[in-house]
mmCIF file of C-alpha atoms in Angstrom:
data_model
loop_
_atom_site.group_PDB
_atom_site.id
_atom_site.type_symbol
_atom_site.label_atom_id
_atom_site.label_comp_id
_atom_site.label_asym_id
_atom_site.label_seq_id
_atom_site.Cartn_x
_atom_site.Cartn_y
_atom_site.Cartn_z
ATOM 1 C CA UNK A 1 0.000 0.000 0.000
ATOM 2 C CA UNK A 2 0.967 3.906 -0.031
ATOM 3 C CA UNK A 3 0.354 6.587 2.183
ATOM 4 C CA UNK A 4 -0.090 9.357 -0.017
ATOM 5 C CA UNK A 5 0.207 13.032 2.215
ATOM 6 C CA UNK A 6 -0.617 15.885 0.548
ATOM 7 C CA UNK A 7 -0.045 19.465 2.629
ATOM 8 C CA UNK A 8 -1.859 22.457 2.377
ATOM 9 C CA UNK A 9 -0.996 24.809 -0.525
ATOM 10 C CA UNK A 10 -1.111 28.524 -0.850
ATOM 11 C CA UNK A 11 -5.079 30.284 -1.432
ATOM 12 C CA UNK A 12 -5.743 31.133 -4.716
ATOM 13 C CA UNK A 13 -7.493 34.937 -3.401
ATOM 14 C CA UNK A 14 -4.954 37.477 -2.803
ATOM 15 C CA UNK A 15 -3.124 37.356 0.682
ATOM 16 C CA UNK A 16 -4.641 36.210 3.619
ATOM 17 C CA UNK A 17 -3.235 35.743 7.349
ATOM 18 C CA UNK A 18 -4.545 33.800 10.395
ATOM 19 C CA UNK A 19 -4.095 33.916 13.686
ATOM 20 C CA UNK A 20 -5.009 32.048 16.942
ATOM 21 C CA UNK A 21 -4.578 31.907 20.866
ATOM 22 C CA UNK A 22 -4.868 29.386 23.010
ATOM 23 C CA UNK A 23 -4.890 28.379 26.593
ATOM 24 C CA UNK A 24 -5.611 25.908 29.230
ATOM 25 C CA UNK A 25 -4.452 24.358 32.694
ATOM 26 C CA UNK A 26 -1.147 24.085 33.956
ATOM 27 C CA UNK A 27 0.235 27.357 32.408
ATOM 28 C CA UNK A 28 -0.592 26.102 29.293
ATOM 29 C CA UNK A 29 -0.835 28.221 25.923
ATOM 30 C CA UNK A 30 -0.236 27.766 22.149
ATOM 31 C CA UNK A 31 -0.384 30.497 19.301
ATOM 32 C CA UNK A 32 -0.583 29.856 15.381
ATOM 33 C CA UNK A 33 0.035 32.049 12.415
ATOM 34 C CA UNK A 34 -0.466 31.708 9.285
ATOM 35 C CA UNK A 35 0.278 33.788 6.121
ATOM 36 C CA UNK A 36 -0.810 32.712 2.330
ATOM 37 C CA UNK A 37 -1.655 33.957 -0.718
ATOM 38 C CA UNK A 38 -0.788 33.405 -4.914
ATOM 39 C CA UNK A 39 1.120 35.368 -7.748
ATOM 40 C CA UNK A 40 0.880 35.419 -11.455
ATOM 41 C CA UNK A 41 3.295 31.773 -11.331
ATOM 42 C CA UNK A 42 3.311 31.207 -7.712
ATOM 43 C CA UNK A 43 1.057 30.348 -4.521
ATOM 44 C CA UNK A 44 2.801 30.072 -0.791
ATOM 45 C CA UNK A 45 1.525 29.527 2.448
ATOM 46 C CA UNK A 46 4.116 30.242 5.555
ATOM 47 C CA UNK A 47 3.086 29.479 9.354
ATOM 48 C CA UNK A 48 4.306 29.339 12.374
ATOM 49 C CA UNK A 49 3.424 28.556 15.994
ATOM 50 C CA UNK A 50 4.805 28.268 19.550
ATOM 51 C CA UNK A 51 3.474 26.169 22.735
ATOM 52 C CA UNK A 52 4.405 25.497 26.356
ATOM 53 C CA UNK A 53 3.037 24.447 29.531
ATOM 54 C CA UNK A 54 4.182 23.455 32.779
ATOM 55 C CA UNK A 55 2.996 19.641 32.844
ATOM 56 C CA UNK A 56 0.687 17.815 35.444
ATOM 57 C CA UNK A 57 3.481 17.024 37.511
ATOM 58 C CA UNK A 58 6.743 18.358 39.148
ATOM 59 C CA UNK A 59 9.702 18.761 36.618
ATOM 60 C CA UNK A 60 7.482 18.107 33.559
ATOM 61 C CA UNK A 61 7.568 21.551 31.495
ATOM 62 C CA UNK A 62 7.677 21.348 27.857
ATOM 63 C CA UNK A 63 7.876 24.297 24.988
ATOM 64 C CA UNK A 64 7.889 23.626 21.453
ATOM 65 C CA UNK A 65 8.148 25.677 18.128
ATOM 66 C CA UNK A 66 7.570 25.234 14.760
ATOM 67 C CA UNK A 67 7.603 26.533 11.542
ATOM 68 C CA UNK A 68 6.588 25.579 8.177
ATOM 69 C CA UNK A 69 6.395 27.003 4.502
ATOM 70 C CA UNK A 70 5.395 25.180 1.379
ATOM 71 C CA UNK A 71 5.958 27.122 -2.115
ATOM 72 C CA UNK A 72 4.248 26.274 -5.515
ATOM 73 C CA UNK A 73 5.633 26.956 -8.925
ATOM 74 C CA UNK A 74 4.283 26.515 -12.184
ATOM 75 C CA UNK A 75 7.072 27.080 -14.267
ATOM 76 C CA UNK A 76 5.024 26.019 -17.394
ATOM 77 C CA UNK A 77 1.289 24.462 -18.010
ATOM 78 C CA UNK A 78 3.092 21.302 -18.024
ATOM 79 C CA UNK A 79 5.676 21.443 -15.790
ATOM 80 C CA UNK A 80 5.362 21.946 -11.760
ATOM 81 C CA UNK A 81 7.805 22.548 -8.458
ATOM 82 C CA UNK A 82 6.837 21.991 -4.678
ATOM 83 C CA UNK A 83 9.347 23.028 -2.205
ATOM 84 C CA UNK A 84 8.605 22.667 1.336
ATOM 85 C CA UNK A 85 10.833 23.794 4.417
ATOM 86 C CA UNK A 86 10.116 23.009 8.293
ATOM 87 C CA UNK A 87 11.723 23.146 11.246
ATOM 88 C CA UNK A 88 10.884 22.083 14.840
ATOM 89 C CA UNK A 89 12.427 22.441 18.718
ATOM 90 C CA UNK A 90 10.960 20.608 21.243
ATOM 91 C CA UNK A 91 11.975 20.308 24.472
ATOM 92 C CA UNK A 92 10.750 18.192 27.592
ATOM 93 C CA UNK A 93 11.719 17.332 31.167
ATOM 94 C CA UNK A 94 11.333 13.963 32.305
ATOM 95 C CA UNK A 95 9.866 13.423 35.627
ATOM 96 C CA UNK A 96 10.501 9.997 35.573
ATOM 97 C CA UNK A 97 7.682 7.119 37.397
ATOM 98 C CA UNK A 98 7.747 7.646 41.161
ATOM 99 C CA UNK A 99 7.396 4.239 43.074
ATOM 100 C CA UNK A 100 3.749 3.330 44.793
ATOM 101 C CA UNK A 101 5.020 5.112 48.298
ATOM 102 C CA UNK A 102 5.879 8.205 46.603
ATOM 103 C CA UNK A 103 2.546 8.334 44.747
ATOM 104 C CA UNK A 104 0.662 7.904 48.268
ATOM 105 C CA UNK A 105 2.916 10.855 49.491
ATOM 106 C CA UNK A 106 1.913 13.019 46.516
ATOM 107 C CA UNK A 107 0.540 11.968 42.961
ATOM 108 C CA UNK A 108 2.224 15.000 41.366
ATOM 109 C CA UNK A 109 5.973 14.708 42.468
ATOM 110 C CA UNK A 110 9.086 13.877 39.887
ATOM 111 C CA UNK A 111 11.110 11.031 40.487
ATOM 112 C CA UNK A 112 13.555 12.374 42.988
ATOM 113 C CA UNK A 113 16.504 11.323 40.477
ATOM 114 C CA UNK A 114 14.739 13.403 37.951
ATOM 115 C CA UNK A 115 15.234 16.677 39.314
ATOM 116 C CA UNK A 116 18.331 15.895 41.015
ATOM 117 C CA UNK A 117 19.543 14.864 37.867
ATOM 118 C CA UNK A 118 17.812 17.486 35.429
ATOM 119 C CA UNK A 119 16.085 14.610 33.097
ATOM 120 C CA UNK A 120 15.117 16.135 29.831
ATOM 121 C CA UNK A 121 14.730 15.224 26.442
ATOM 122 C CA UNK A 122 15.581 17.922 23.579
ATOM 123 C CA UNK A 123 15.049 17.515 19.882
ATOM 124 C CA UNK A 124 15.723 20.112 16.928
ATOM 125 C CA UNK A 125 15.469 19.472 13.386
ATOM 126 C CA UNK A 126 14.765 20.785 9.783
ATOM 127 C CA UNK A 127 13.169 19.571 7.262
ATOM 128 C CA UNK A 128 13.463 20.315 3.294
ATOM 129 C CA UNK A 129 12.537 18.617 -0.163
ATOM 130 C CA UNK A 130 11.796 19.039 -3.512
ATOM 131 C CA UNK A 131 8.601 17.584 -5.618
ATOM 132 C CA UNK A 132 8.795 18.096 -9.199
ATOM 133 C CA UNK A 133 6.001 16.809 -11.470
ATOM 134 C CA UNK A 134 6.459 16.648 -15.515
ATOM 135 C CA UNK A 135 3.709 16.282 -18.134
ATOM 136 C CA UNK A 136 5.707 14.518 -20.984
ATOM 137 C CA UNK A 137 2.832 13.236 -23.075
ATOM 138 C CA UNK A 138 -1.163 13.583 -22.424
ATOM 139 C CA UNK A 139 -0.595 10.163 -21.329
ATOM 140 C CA UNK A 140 3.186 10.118 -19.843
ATOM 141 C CA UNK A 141 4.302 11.655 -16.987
ATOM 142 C CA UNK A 142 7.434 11.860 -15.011
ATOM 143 C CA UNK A 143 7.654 12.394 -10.856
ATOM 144 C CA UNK A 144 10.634 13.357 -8.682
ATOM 145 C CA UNK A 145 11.721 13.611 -5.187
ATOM 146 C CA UNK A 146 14.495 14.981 -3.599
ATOM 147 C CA UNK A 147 14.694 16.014 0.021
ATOM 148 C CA UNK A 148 16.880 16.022 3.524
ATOM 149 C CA UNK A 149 16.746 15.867 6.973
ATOM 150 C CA UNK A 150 19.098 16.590 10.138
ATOM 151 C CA UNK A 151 18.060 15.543 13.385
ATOM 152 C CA UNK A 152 19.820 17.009 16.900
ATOM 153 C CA UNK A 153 18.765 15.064 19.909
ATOM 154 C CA UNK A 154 20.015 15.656 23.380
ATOM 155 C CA UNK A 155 18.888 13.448 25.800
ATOM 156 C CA UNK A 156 19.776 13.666 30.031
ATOM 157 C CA UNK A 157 19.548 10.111 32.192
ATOM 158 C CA UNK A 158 20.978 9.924 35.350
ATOM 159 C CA UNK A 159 23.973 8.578 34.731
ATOM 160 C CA UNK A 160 25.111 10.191 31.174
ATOM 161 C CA UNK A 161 23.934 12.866 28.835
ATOM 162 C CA UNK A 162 23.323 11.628 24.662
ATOM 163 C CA UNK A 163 23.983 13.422 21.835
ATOM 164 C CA UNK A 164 22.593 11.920 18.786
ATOM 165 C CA UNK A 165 22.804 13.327 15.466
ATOM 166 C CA UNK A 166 20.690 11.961 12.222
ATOM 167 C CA UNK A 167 21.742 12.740 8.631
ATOM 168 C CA UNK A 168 18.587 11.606 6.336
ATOM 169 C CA UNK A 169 18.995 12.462 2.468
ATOM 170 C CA UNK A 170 16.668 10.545 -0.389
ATOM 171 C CA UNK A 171 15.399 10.858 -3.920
ATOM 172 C CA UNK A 172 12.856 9.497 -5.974
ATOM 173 C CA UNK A 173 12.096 9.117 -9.714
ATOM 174 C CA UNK A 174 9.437 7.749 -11.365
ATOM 175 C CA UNK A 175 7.681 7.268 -14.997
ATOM 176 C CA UNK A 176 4.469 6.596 -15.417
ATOM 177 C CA UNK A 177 2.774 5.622 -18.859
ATOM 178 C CA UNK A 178 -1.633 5.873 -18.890
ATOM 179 C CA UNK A 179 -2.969 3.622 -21.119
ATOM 180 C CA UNK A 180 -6.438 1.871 -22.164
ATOM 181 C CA UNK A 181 -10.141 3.286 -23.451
ATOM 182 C CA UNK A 182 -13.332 3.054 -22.015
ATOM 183 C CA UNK A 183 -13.553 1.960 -18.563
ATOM 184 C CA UNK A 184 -10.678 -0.244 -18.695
ATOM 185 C CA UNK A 185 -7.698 1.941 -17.793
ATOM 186 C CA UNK A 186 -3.959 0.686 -17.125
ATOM 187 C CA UNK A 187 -1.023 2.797 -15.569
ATOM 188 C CA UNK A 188 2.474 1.565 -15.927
ATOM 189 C CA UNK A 189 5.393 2.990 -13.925
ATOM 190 C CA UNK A 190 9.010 2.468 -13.824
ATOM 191 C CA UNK A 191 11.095 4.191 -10.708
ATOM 192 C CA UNK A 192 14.184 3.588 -8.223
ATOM 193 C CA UNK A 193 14.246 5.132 -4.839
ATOM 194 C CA UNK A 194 17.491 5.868 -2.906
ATOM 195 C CA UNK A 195 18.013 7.006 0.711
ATOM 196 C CA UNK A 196 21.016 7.283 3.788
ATOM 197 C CA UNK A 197 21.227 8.090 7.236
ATOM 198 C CA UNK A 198 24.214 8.820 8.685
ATOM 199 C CA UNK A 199 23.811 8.412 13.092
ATOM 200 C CA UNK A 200 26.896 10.036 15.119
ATOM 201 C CA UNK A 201 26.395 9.411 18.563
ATOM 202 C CA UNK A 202 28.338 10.213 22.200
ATOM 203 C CA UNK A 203 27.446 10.122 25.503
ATOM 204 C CA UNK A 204 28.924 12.043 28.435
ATOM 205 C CA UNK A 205 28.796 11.290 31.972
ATOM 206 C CA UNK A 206 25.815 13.261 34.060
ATOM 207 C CA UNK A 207 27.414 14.515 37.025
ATOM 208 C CA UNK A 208 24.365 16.156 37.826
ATOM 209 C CA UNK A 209 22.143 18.742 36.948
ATOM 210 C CA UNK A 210 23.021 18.026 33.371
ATOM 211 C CA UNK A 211 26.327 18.848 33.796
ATOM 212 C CA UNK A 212 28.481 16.938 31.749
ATOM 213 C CA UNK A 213 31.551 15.233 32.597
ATOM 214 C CA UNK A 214 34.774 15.520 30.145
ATOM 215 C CA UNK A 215 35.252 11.690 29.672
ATOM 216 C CA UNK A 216 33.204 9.831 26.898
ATOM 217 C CA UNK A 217 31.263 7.204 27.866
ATOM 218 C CA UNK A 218 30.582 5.904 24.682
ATOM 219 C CA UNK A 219 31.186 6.864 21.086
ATOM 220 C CA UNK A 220 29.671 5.754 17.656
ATOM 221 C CA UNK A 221 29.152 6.381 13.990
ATOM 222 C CA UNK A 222 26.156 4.238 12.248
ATOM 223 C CA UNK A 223 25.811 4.673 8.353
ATOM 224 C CA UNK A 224 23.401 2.779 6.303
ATOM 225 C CA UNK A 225 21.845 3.098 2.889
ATOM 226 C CA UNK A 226 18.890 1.315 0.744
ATOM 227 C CA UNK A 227 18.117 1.299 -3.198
ATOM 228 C CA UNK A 228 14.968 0.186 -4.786
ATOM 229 C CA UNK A 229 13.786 -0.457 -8.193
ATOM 230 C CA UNK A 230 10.454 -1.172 -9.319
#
């Protein structure tokens, strides 16, 4: 099967922008943007939007931003270019599962290592690609993909603090032929996929609060890469 996920694109009336607010318990609020709109070969939409909260329990804050923007080109009546860029921070703190006597004492309390410790989770990355679609024939056409992806993660356990770092580039291509009359229609297609991740990885030692120690714990580089034709 295929998931096929199309975003948003930009409004065909002239420019528009949205906004919203919103709020709730725990110190919790969220606001959107949005800006869109369409030129003579062009239509855009940008947003943005920014949320954070305190959590249900001790030492589980959170904030978290994001932003997005999609652009559509028709360079000519048969020939078409989607670029989309996003990028997203989000950052947790980990209160950790308190044992059965601490949740008599209070429901709401971090793990006392947690705190102690600073326990957080921390991820950053961006986002970009390239869709191109071709008309080649009224019954040929010819689809490609190119995009990347970095990846920061920074992680804090008691005992050491992670730094993980994910390279994912890929590409597509594919040819599709439309054939048959009547109701009986067939679609042939022809493609190859190719994508890599590159995964450097160290850990420090935690010698609390987060602070890390000068001594590697542990030390890796992971590469990998897969090809398909079809």
């Amino acid at each position: 099967g295929v998931v096929n996920i199309i975003t948003k694109d930009g409004r065909s009336e002239p420019d528009v922008a949205d906004l919203s607010v919103d709020g709730g318990s725990n110190k919790f609020w969220k606001a959107l943007g949005e800006f869109s709109g369409k030129t003579d070969s062009m239509d855009y939409r940008l947003s943005g939007s920014r949320s954070m909260g305190d959590g249900n329990r001790d030492h589980s804050a959170f904030f978290s931003t994001n932003l997005y923007g999609k652009f559509r080109f028709v360079v000519t009546p048969s020939f078409q270019l989607n670029a989309v860029v996003m990028g997203t921070s989000y950052f947790n703190e980990n209160p950790e599962g308190p044992n059965k006597d601490q949740v008599r004492e209070n429901p709401d309390q971090a793990n006392p290592d947690s705190a102690k410790q600073n326990e957080f989770a921390q991820t950053s990355r961006v986002t970009d690609g390239l869709v191109g679609t071709a008309k080649l024939a009224v019954n040929q056409d010819l689809n490609f993909t190119v995009y990347g992806r970095k990846t920061d993660f920074t992680e804090s356990v008691p005992s050491t603090v992670q730094h993980r770092t994910l390279n994912n580039p890929g590409a597509m291509i594919q040819y599709t032929f439309h054939g048959g009359t009547g109701p009986v229609k067939n679609h042939f297609s022809l493609g190859v996929d190719a994508s890599w991740q590159n995964i450097d990885e160290y850990r420090n030692p935690n010698l609390g609060h987060a602070i890390e120690g000068p001594a590697k714990v542990s030390d890796e580089t992971i590469k990998q890469h897969g090809y398909g034709f079809y």
